[in-house]
CSV table of C-alpha atoms in Angstrom, one decimal:
chain,number,residue,atom,x,y,z
A,814,MET,CA,7.9,157.0,139.1
A,815,ARG,CA,9.1,154.1,137.0
A,816,LEU,CA,12.8,153.5,137.0
A,817,LEU,CA,14.0,152.8,133.3
A,818,HIS,CA,17.7,152.5,134.0
A,819,GLU,CA,20.1,152.8,136.7
A,820,GLY,CA,23.8,153.5,135.9
A,821,LYS,CA,26.7,154.1,138.2
A,822,ALA,CA,26.1,157.9,138.6
A,823,LYS,CA,22.5,158.4,137.5
A,824,GLN,CA,19.0,156.9,137.5
A,825,VAL,CA,16.6,157.5,134.7
A,826,TYR,CA,12.8,157.7,135.4
A,827,ALA,CA,9.8,157.7,133.1
A,828,THR,CA,7.5,160.7,133.5
A,829,GLU,CA,3.8,161.2,132.5
A,830,GLU,CA,4.9,163.1,129.4
A,831,PRO,CA,5.5,160.9,126.6
A,832,GLY,CA,9.0,160.9,125.4
A,833,VAL,CA,10.3,162.8,128.4
A,834,VAL,CA,12.4,161.3,131.3
A,835,LEU,CA,13.8,162.6,134.5
A,836,ILE,CA,17.5,162.0,135.2
A,837,ARG,CA,18.5,161.8,138.9
A,838,PHE,CA,22.2,162.3,139.7
A,839,LYS,CA,23.6,160.2,142.5
A,840,ASP,CA,26.5,161.1,144.8
A,841,ASP,CA,27.9,157.6,144.0
A,842,ALA,CA,31.4,157.8,142.5
A,843,THR,CA,33.2,154.9,140.7
A,844,ALA,CA,36.5,154.5,138.8
A,845,PHE,CA,38.6,152.0,137.0
A,846,ASP,CA,35.7,150.1,135.6
A,847,GLY,CA,33.9,150.0,138.9
A,848,LYS,CA,36.8,148.6,140.9
A,849,LYS,CA,37.0,151.8,143.0
A,850,ARG,CA,33.9,152.8,144.7
A,851,GLY,CA,32.9,155.7,146.9
A,852,SER,CA,30.7,158.6,147.3
A,853,ILE,CA,31.4,162.4,146.8
A,854,GLU,CA,29.4,164.7,149.1
A,855,ASP,CA,26.7,166.7,147.2
A,856,LYS,CA,28.0,165.4,143.9
A,857,GLY,CA,24.5,164.5,142.5
A,858,ARG,CA,23.2,168.1,143.1
A,859,LEU,CA,26.5,169.8,141.7
A,860,ASN,CA,26.6,167.6,138.6
A,861,ALA,CA,22.9,168.2,137.8
A,862,ARG,CA,23.5,172.0,138.1
A,863,MET,CA,26.7,171.9,136.1
A,864,SER,CA,25.2,169.7,133.4
A,865,ALA,CA,22.2,172.1,133.2
A,866,ILE,CA,24.5,175.1,132.7
A,867,PHE,CA,26.6,173.3,129.9
A,868,PHE,CA,23.5,171.9,128.1
A,869,GLU,CA,21.7,175.3,128.1
A,870,TYR,CA,24.8,177.0,126.8
A,871,LEU,CA,25.4,174.4,124.0
A,872,GLU,CA,21.8,174.3,123.0
A,873,GLY,CA,22.1,178.2,122.7
A,874,LYS,CA,25.0,177.5,120.3
A,875,GLY,CA,23.1,175.2,118.1
A,876,ILE,CA,24.1,171.8,119.6
A,877,PRO,CA,21.0,169.5,119.7
A,878,THR,CA,20.9,167.9,123.3
A,879,HIS,CA,18.5,165.8,125.3
A,880,TYR,CA,18.2,168.6,127.8
A,881,LEU,CA,14.7,170.0,128.5
A,882,GLY,CA,15.2,171.8,131.9
A,883,THR,CA,15.9,171.4,135.5
A,884,ALA,CA,13.5,169.6,137.9
A,885,GLY,CA,14.5,168.8,141.5
A,886,GLU,CA,17.7,169.9,143.0
A,887,ARG,CA,19.5,166.9,141.5
A,888,GLU,CA,17.4,166.2,138.5
A,889,LEU,CA,17.0,167.2,135.0
A,890,ARG,CA,14.2,166.7,132.5
A,891,ALA,CA,15.4,165.3,129.3
A,892,ARG,CA,14.1,163.8,126.0
A,893,ARG,CA,14.0,160.1,126.1
A,894,VAL,CA,16.7,158.6,123.9
A,895,GLU,CA,18.2,155.2,123.0
A,896,ILE,CA,21.8,155.5,124.1
A,897,ILE,CA,24.3,154.8,121.3
A,898,ARG,CA,26.8,152.4,123.0
A,899,VAL,CA,29.8,154.3,121.9
A,900,GLU,CA,31.5,156.9,124.1
A,901,VAL,CA,33.1,159.7,122.2
A,902,VAL,CA,36.1,161.2,124.0
A,903,VAL,CA,37.9,164.4,122.8
A,904,ARG,CA,41.3,165.4,124.2
A,905,ASN,CA,43.3,168.6,124.0
A,906,VAL,CA,46.1,167.7,126.4
A,907,ALA,CA,47.4,164.1,127.2
A,908,ALA,CA,46.1,162.8,130.5
A,909,GLY,CA,44.9,159.6,132.0
A,910,SER,CA,44.7,156.6,129.6
A,911,LEU,CA,46.0,158.4,126.5
A,912,ALA,CA,49.2,159.5,128.4
A,913,LYS,CA,49.8,155.9,129.4
A,914,ARG,CA,48.8,154.3,126.0
A,915,LEU,CA,51.1,156.5,123.9
A,916,GLY,CA,53.9,157.0,126.4
A,917,LEU,CA,53.3,160.8,126.6
A,918,ALA,CA,54.0,162.9,129.7
A,919,GLU,CA,50.7,164.0,131.4
A,920,GLY,CA,50.1,167.5,130.3
A,921,THR,CA,51.6,167.2,126.8
A,922,VAL,CA,49.6,169.6,124.6
A,923,LEU,CA,48.3,167.8,121.6
A,924,ALA,CA,48.9,169.7,118.3
A,925,ARG,CA,45.3,168.9,117.3
A,926,PRO,CA,42.3,167.5,119.3
A,927,VAL,CA,42.3,163.8,119.4
A,928,LEU,CA,39.0,162.0,119.1
A,929,GLU,CA,38.5,158.5,120.3
A,930,LEU,CA,35.8,156.0,120.5
A,931,TYR,CA,35.1,153.6,123.4
A,932,LEU,CA,32.7,150.7,123.5
A,933,LYS,CA,30.4,151.5,126.4
A,934,ASP,CA,30.7,148.1,128.1
A,935,ASP,CA,31.8,147.7,131.8
A,936,GLU,CA,32.5,144.1,131.7
A,937,LEU,CA,34.9,144.5,128.8
A,938,GLY,CA,36.4,147.6,130.5
A,939,ASP,CA,35.2,150.2,127.9
A,940,PRO,CA,37.7,149.2,125.2
A,941,LEU,CA,39.1,151.7,122.6
A,942,ILE,CA,37.5,150.9,119.3
A,943,ASN,CA,37.4,152.4,115.8
A,944,ARG,CA,34.7,152.9,113.2
A,945,TYR,CA,35.1,149.4,111.7
A,946,HIS,CA,34.4,147.8,115.2
A,947,VAL,CA,31.3,150.1,115.3
A,948,ARG,CA,30.2,148.6,112.1
A,949,ALA,CA,31.0,145.1,112.9
A,950,LEU,CA,29.2,145.2,116.2
A,951,GLY,CA,26.2,147.1,114.6
A,952,LEU,CA,26.4,149.8,117.2
A,953,ALA,CA,25.4,152.7,115.0
A,954,ALA,CA,25.0,153.7,111.4
A,955,ASP,CA,27.9,155.5,109.6
A,956,ALA,CA,25.9,158.7,109.4
A,957,GLU,CA,25.1,158.6,113.1
A,958,MET,CA,28.8,158.3,114.0
A,959,ASP,CA,29.7,161.0,111.4
A,960,ARG,CA,27.1,163.1,113.2
A,961,ALA,CA,28.4,162.3,116.7
A,962,GLU,CA,32.0,162.9,115.9
A,963,GLU,CA,31.2,166.4,114.2
A,964,LEU,CA,29.1,167.3,117.3
A,965,ALA,CA,31.8,166.2,119.7
A,966,LEU,CA,34.5,168.4,118.0
A,967,ALA,CA,32.1,171.3,117.8
A,968,VAL,CA,31.3,170.8,121.6
A,969,ASN,CA,35.1,170.9,122.2
A,970,ASP,CA,35.5,174.3,120.7
A,971,LEU,CA,32.5,175.7,122.4
A,972,LEU,CA,33.3,174.3,125.9
A,973,SER,CA,36.9,175.3,125.6
A,974,ALA,CA,35.9,179.0,124.7
A,975,TYR,CA,33.4,179.0,127.6
A,976,LEU,CA,35.8,177.8,130.2
A,977,GLU,CA,38.9,179.8,129.3
A,978,PRO,CA,37.5,183.1,130.7
A,979,ARG,CA,36.5,181.2,133.8
A,980,GLY,CA,40.1,180.1,134.5
A,981,LEU,CA,39.5,176.4,133.4
A,982,LYS,CA,41.4,174.4,130.9
A,983,LEU,CA,39.5,171.6,129.2
A,984,ILE,CA,41.8,168.8,129.1
A,985,ASP,CA,39.6,166.1,127.7
A,986,PHE,CA,36.0,164.9,128.1
A,987,LYS,CA,33.6,162.0,127.3
A,988,LEU,CA,30.3,162.5,125.6
A,989,GLU,CA,27.4,160.0,125.0
A,990,PHE,CA,24.9,160.4,122.3
A,991,GLY,CA,21.3,159.0,121.8
A,992,ARG,CA,18.7,158.7,119.1
A,993,ASP,CA,15.3,160.2,119.8
A,994,ASP,CA,12.1,158.7,118.4
A,995,SER,CA,12.6,160.3,115.0
A,996,GLY,CA,16.2,159.0,114.8
A,997,THR,CA,17.8,162.4,115.3
A,998,VAL,CA,21.3,162.1,117.1
A,999,LEU,CA,21.2,164.2,120.3
A,1000,LEU,CA,24.0,164.9,122.8
A,1001,ALA,CA,22.9,163.1,126.0
A,1002,ASP,CA,24.2,161.8,129.3
A,1003,GLU,CA,25.9,164.6,131.4
A,1004,ILE,CA,28.7,167.1,131.2
A,1005,SER,CA,30.4,167.5,134.7
A,1006,PRO,CA,33.8,166.9,136.5
A,1007,ASP,CA,32.8,163.1,136.3
A,1008,THR,CA,33.0,163.2,132.5
A,1009,CYS,CA,35.5,166.0,131.8
A,1010,ARG,CA,39.0,166.9,133.1
A,1011,PHE,CA,39.3,170.6,134.0
A,1012,TRP,CA,42.6,172.0,135.2
A,1013,ASP,CA,43.0,175.4,136.7
A,1014,ARG,CA,44.6,177.5,134.0
A,1015,GLU,CA,47.1,179.2,136.4
A,1016,THR,CA,48.1,176.5,138.8
A,1017,GLY,CA,47.2,173.3,136.8
A,1018,GLU,CA,45.3,172.1,139.8
A,1019,ARG,CA,43.1,169.2,138.9
A,1020,LEU,CA,39.3,170.1,139.6
A,1021,ASP,CA,37.7,166.9,138.4
A,1022,LYS,CA,37.2,163.2,139.2
A,1023,ASP,CA,41.1,162.6,139.0
A,1024,ARG,CA,40.9,163.9,142.6
A,1025,PHE,CA,38.8,160.9,143.5
A,1026,ARG,CA,40.6,158.4,141.2
A,1027,ARG,CA,44.0,159.3,142.5
A,1028,ASP,CA,43.1,160.0,146.1
A,1029,LEU,CA,44.2,163.7,145.9
A,1030,GLY,CA,41.5,164.8,148.5
A,1031,GLY,CA,39.3,167.9,148.3
A,1032,VAL,CA,37.1,166.2,145.8
A,1033,ALA,CA,33.7,167.9,146.6
A,1034,ASP,CA,35.4,171.3,147.0
A,1035,ALA,CA,36.9,170.9,143.5
A,1036,TYR,CA,33.3,170.2,142.1
A,1037,ARG,CA,32.0,173.1,144.0
A,1038,GLU,CA,34.7,175.4,142.7
A,1039,VAL,CA,33.9,174.5,139.1
A,1040,LEU,CA,30.3,175.2,139.7
A,1041,ARG,CA,31.3,178.5,141.3
A,1042,ARG,CA,33.2,179.6,138.3
A,1043,LEU,CA,30.4,178.6,135.9
A,1044,GLU,CA,27.9,180.6,137.9
A,1045,ARG,CA,30.2,183.7,137.8
A,1046,ARG,CA,28.5,186.3,135.6
B,1368,MET,CA,77.5,143.5,104.9
B,1369,ARG,CA,76.5,146.3,107.1
B,1370,LEU,CA,73.5,145.6,109.3
B,1371,LEU,CA,71.1,148.5,109.1
B,1372,HIS,CA,68.5,147.2,111.4
B,1373,GLU,CA,67.7,144.2,113.5
B,1374,GLY,CA,64.2,143.2,114.5
B,1375,LYS,CA,62.6,140.3,116.4
B,1376,ALA,CA,62.3,138.1,113.2
B,1377,LYS,CA,64.5,139.8,110.6
B,1378,GLN,CA,67.8,141.6,110.0
B,1379,VAL,CA,68.1,144.2,107.3
B,1380,TYR,CA,71.4,144.7,105.5
B,1381,ALA,CA,72.7,147.4,103.1
B,1382,THR,CA,73.9,146.1,99.8
B,1383,GLU,CA,76.1,147.6,97.2
B,1384,GLU,CA,73.2,148.7,95.1
B,1385,PRO,CA,72.0,152.2,96.3
B,1386,GLY,CA,68.4,151.9,97.6
B,1387,VAL,CA,68.3,148.2,97.9
B,1388,VAL,CA,68.5,146.1,101.0
B,1389,LEU,CA,68.9,142.4,101.9
B,1390,ILE,CA,66.4,141.1,104.4
B,1391,ARG,CA,67.5,138.0,106.2
B,1392,PHE,CA,64.6,136.0,108.0
B,1393,LYS,CA,65.6,134.6,111.4
B,1394,ASP,CA,64.2,131.4,113.0
B,1395,ASP,CA,63.7,133.3,116.3
B,1396,ALA,CA,60.0,133.5,117.4
B,1397,THR,CA,58.5,136.0,119.9
B,1398,ALA,CA,55.0,136.5,121.2
B,1399,PHE,CA,53.2,138.7,123.7
B,1400,ASP,CA,55.4,141.7,123.1
B,1401,GLY,CA,58.7,139.7,123.5
B,1402,LYS,CA,57.7,138.1,126.7
B,1403,LYS,CA,57.5,134.7,125.2
B,1404,ARG,CA,60.7,133.8,123.2
B,1405,GLY,CA,61.8,130.6,121.3
B,1406,SER,CA,62.8,129.4,117.9
B,1407,ILE,CA,60.9,127.6,115.1
B,1408,GLU,CA,63.0,125.2,113.1
B,1409,ASP,CA,63.6,126.4,109.6
B,1410,LYS,CA,61.2,129.3,110.0
B,1411,GLY,CA,63.6,131.9,108.4
B,1412,ARG,CA,63.8,129.9,105.2
B,1413,LEU,CA,60.0,129.1,105.1
B,1414,ASN,CA,58.9,132.6,105.8
B,1415,ALA,CA,61.3,134.2,103.2
B,1416,ARG,CA,60.0,131.7,100.6
B,1417,MET,CA,56.3,132.4,101.5
B,1418,SER,CA,56.9,136.1,101.6
B,1419,ALA,CA,58.4,136.0,98.2
B,1420,ILE,CA,55.4,134.1,96.8
B,1421,PHE,CA,52.9,136.5,98.3
B,1422,PHE,CA,54.8,139.6,97.3
B,1423,GLU,CA,55.2,138.4,93.7
B,1424,TYR,CA,51.6,137.6,93.6
B,1425,LEU,CA,50.6,141.0,94.9
B,1426,GLU,CA,53.0,142.9,92.6
B,1427,GLY,CA,51.3,141.0,89.6
B,1428,LYS,CA,47.9,142.3,90.9
B,1429,GLY,CA,49.2,146.0,91.1
B,1430,ILE,CA,50.1,146.3,94.8
B,1431,PRO,CA,53.4,148.3,95.1
B,1432,THR,CA,55.6,146.4,97.4
B,1433,HIS,CA,59.4,146.6,98.5
B,1434,TYR,CA,60.0,143.2,97.1
B,1435,LEU,CA,62.7,142.9,94.3
B,1436,GLY,CA,63.5,139.3,94.4
B,1437,THR,CA,65.0,136.3,96.4
B,1438,ALA,CA,68.6,136.1,97.3
B,1439,GLY,CA,69.9,133.3,99.5
B,1440,GLU,CA,67.7,130.7,101.0
B,1441,ARG,CA,66.4,132.9,103.8
B,1442,GLU,CA,66.9,136.2,102.2
B,1443,LEU,CA,65.0,138.7,100.0
B,1444,ARG,CA,66.3,141.6,98.1
B,1445,ALA,CA,64.0,144.7,98.7
B,1446,ARG,CA,63.7,148.4,98.1
B,1447,ARG,CA,65.1,150.3,101.0
B,1448,VAL,CA,62.2,152.1,102.7
B,1449,GLU,CA,61.7,154.2,105.9
B,1450,ILE,CA,59.0,152.0,107.9
B,1451,ILE,CA,55.9,153.8,108.9
B,1452,ARG,CA,55.4,153.1,112.7
B,1453,VAL,CA,51.9,152.1,112.2
B,1454,GLU,CA,50.9,148.5,111.7
B,1455,VAL,CA,47.8,147.9,109.8
B,1456,VAL,CA,45.7,144.8,110.7
B,1457,VAL,CA,42.8,143.6,108.7
B,1458,ARG,CA,40.4,141.0,110.1
B,1459,ASN,CA,37.8,138.7,108.5
B,1460,VAL,CA,37.0,136.6,111.5
B,1461,ALA,CA,37.3,137.4,115.2
B,1462,ALA,CA,40.4,135.9,116.8
B,1463,GLY,CA,43.2,136.8,119.2
B,1464,SER,CA,43.2,140.3,120.6
B,1465,LEU,CA,40.0,141.3,118.8
B,1466,ALA,CA,37.9,138.5,120.3
B,1467,LYS,CA,39.2,139.4,123.6
B,1468,ARG,CA,38.7,143.1,123.2
B,1469,LEU,CA,35.1,142.9,122.0
B,1470,GLY,CA,34.0,139.8,123.9
B,1471,LEU,CA,33.4,137.9,120.7
B,1472,ALA,CA,33.8,134.1,120.5
B,1473,GLU,CA,37.0,133.1,118.4
B,1474,GLY,CA,35.8,132.1,115.0
B,1475,THR,CA,32.9,134.8,114.8
B,1476,VAL,CA,32.7,135.8,111.1
B,1477,LEU,CA,32.8,139.6,110.8
B,1478,ALA,CA,30.1,141.0,108.5
B,1479,ARG,CA,32.7,143.3,106.9
B,1480,PRO,CA,36.4,143.3,107.2
B,1481,VAL,CA,37.7,145.2,110.3
B,1482,LEU,CA,40.7,147.4,109.8
B,1483,GLU,CA,42.8,148.4,112.8
B,1484,LEU,CA,45.9,150.6,113.4
B,1485,TYR,CA,48.5,149.7,116.0
B,1486,LEU,CA,51.4,151.8,117.1
B,1487,LYS,CA,54.6,149.9,116.3
B,1488,ASP,CA,56.3,150.2,119.8
B,1489,ASP,CA,57.3,147.2,121.8
B,1490,GLU,CA,57.7,149.1,125.0
B,1491,LEU,CA,54.2,150.3,124.9
B,1492,GLY,CA,52.9,146.8,123.7
B,1493,ASP,CA,51.9,148.0,120.3
B,1494,PRO,CA,48.7,149.8,121.4
B,1495,LEU,CA,45.7,150.2,119.3
B,1496,ILE,CA,45.5,153.6,118.0
B,1497,ASN,CA,43.4,155.7,115.5
B,1498,ARG,CA,44.0,158.3,112.9
B,1499,TYR,CA,43.9,161.1,115.3
B,1500,HIS,CA,46.7,159.4,117.3
B,1501,VAL,CA,48.8,159.0,114.2
B,1502,ARG,CA,48.3,162.8,113.5
B,1503,ALA,CA,49.2,163.8,117.1
B,1504,LEU,CA,52.3,161.6,117.1
B,1505,GLY,CA,53.3,162.8,113.6
B,1506,LEU,CA,53.6,159.3,112.5
B,1507,ALA,CA,52.4,159.6,108.8
B,1508,ALA,CA,50.6,162.2,106.6
B,1509,ASP,CA,46.9,161.7,106.1
B,1510,ALA,CA,47.5,160.9,102.4
B,1511,GLU,CA,49.9,158.2,103.4
B,1512,MET,CA,47.5,156.6,105.8
B,1513,ASP,CA,44.7,156.8,103.3
B,1514,ARG,CA,46.9,154.9,100.8
B,1515,ALA,CA,48.1,152.3,103.4
B,1516,GLU,CA,44.5,151.5,104.4
B,1517,GLU,CA,43.3,151.3,100.8
B,1518,LEU,CA,46.2,149.0,100.0
B,1519,ALA,CA,45.6,146.8,103.1
B,1520,LEU,CA,41.9,146.3,102.1
B,1521,ALA,CA,42.8,145.4,98.5
B,1522,VAL,CA,45.6,143.0,99.8
B,1523,ASN,CA,42.8,141.3,102.0
B,1524,ASP,CA,40.7,140.7,99.0
B,1525,LEU,CA,43.6,139.5,96.9
B,1526,LEU,CA,45.1,137.1,99.4
B,1527,SER,CA,41.6,135.8,100.5
B,1528,ALA,CA,41.0,134.9,96.8
B,1529,TYR,CA,44.5,133.4,96.5
B,1530,LEU,CA,44.4,131.2,99.6
B,1531,GLU,CA,40.7,130.0,99.2
B,1532,PRO,CA,41.4,127.3,96.4
B,1533,ARG,CA,44.4,126.3,98.5
B,1534,GLY,CA,42.2,125.3,101.4
B,1535,LEU,CA,43.3,128.1,103.7
B,1536,LYS,CA,41.1,130.8,105.2
B,1537,LEU,CA,42.7,134.2,105.8
B,1538,ILE,CA,41.4,135.0,109.3
B,1539,ASP,CA,43.5,138.2,109.8
B,1540,PHE,CA,46.9,139.7,109.1
B,1541,LYS,CA,49.2,142.6,110.0
B,1542,LEU,CA,51.0,144.6,107.4
B,1543,GLU,CA,53.7,147.3,107.5
B,1544,PHE,CA,54.2,150.0,105.1
B,1545,GLY,CA,57.3,152.1,104.3
B,1546,ARG,CA,58.1,155.2,102.2
B,1547,ASP,CA,60.7,154.8,99.5
B,1548,ASP,CA,63.1,157.8,98.5
B,1549,SER,CA,60.5,159.4,96.3
B,1550,GLY,CA,57.9,159.2,99.1
B,1551,THR,CA,55.8,156.6,97.6
B,1552,VAL,CA,54.1,154.3,100.1
B,1553,LEU,CA,55.0,150.6,99.5
B,1554,LEU,CA,53.9,147.4,101.3
B,1555,ALA,CA,56.9,146.3,103.2
B,1556,ASP,CA,57.9,143.8,106.0
B,1557,GLU,CA,56.9,140.2,105.4
B,1558,ILE,CA,53.7,138.2,104.7
B,1559,SER,CA,53.9,134.7,106.5
B,1560,PRO,CA,52.3,132.7,109.2
B,1561,ASP,CA,54.2,134.9,111.6
B,1562,THR,CA,51.9,137.9,110.5
B,1563,CYS,CA,48.9,136.2,109.3
B,1564,ARG,CA,46.3,133.8,110.8
B,1565,PHE,CA,45.5,130.9,108.4
B,1566,TRP,CA,43.1,128.3,109.3
B,1567,ASP,CA,42.5,125.1,107.3
B,1568,ARG,CA,39.2,125.7,105.5
B,1569,GLU,CA,37.9,122.2,106.3
B,1570,THR,CA,39.1,121.5,109.8
B,1571,GLY,CA,39.7,124.9,111.1
B,1572,GLU,CA,43.1,123.7,112.2
B,1573,ARG,CA,45.5,126.7,113.0
B,1574,LEU,CA,48.3,126.9,110.5
B,1575,ASP,CA,50.2,129.9,111.8
B,1576,LYS,CA,52.1,131.4,114.8
B,1577,ASP,CA,49.2,130.7,117.2
B,1578,ARG,CA,50.5,127.3,117.4
B,1579,PHE,CA,53.6,128.8,119.0
B,1580,ARG,CA,51.7,131.4,121.1
B,1581,ARG,CA,49.4,128.9,122.4
B,1582,ASP,CA,51.8,125.9,122.7
B,1583,LEU,CA,49.7,123.8,120.3
B,1584,GLY,CA,52.9,121.9,119.0
B,1585,GLY,CA,53.6,121.1,115.3
B,1586,VAL,CA,54.7,124.7,114.7
B,1587,ALA,CA,57.2,124.1,112.0
B,1588,ASP,CA,55.0,121.4,110.3
B,1589,ALA,CA,52.1,124.0,110.0
B,1590,TYR,CA,54.6,126.5,108.4
B,1591,ARG,CA,55.8,123.9,106.0
B,1592,GLU,CA,52.1,122.9,105.2
B,1593,VAL,CA,51.2,126.4,104.3
B,1594,LEU,CA,54.3,126.7,101.9
B,1595,ARG,CA,53.4,123.4,100.4
B,1596,ARG,CA,49.9,124.6,99.6
B,1597,LEU,CA,51.3,127.8,98.2
B,1598,GLU,CA,53.6,126.0,95.9
B,1599,ARG,CA,50.9,123.7,94.7
B,1600,ARG,CA,50.3,124.5,91.0
């Protein structure tokens, strides 16, 4: 298979079907713009599985995604898209960079969800940007960003509602969007503890990549616990 | 006179007239969130004079400002306002923090003006924020921010047109807004080489606080040169 793209956590391969790619999830873990590197046991398989569950759920709720189905144990089939180089973050509770930036205690509940845009550029450290920057850099059309922001806020409501009965609080998450051949904006990338913060609703325990970032231990167990709750009927 | 507020570059005093304050401009100069400190000869007088010229011009063009008139040599009379803790920056050319943040060469002309919001908070280093952060922190009502942004873009057009025949290019500038007793949003603070980047249109020479920030020398001469051009009939 021909490798089209290799990122920090995934590889994207061409397939024989036109417009269809295979996304292979790696066990590699990075943090702090790649300055911290490591590996999380079984992460590729776990994140492929969790992403599949989330994308299937969201598709069923009317969110257009790149997801087409599962393939191997750590692979998804997806529509080939051109990734928009703007990461869309939605936050319900202050944590991580937001807590630091605004001087808020981690865990402060935000009265309303906060949506942020980040330039997807490792060398620049994925800086926070706004819609004027998106225009100045020619990253996306206004209508594309309107759509991406609308979808991101809808995804927040849908995922929060899905996770609550499973004992998980959705603190924040990062989405990436892409354009397919017809120019339609689709939710792309992955949805997993690499890209979301999940806290146990009862104990507040971190069940996401912060365990890796902050050397809290039990990283793979936390990922497995999230998957276990998602698979609960 | 009773001191109401002291900032890095100005003091605000109560007057005997209700709702009217006296703003005294200091020679003190700071940069990099107060980490660099110094003094620029005669700056208080020069900035008070330049702010008066700019505010008078903008008032004449229909921009509501806090400006009421001059007082002493380094003082302005102004309407008393409650400052909104959001700095509004408008940029026409990439320079300073924008050039660094987006990896653009300083001097890159932006296809369209870029508007940015910063939280006015020295301890946090005046971080870039967006409208969601403004809401989450309860800094201003949506309508107030709509008005402030609208006024900032209008000020950009007006000042650019005013400066061009005086041989000055308006690279970027920072505005602060306040609410008066009736809740009206007014342009407040100052407009000077402390808060704007002015480049000579022919030579590209910096005629603003970057001479202080970057130890380019001739700081006071640059401020005097800008005033000389503004006073040109």
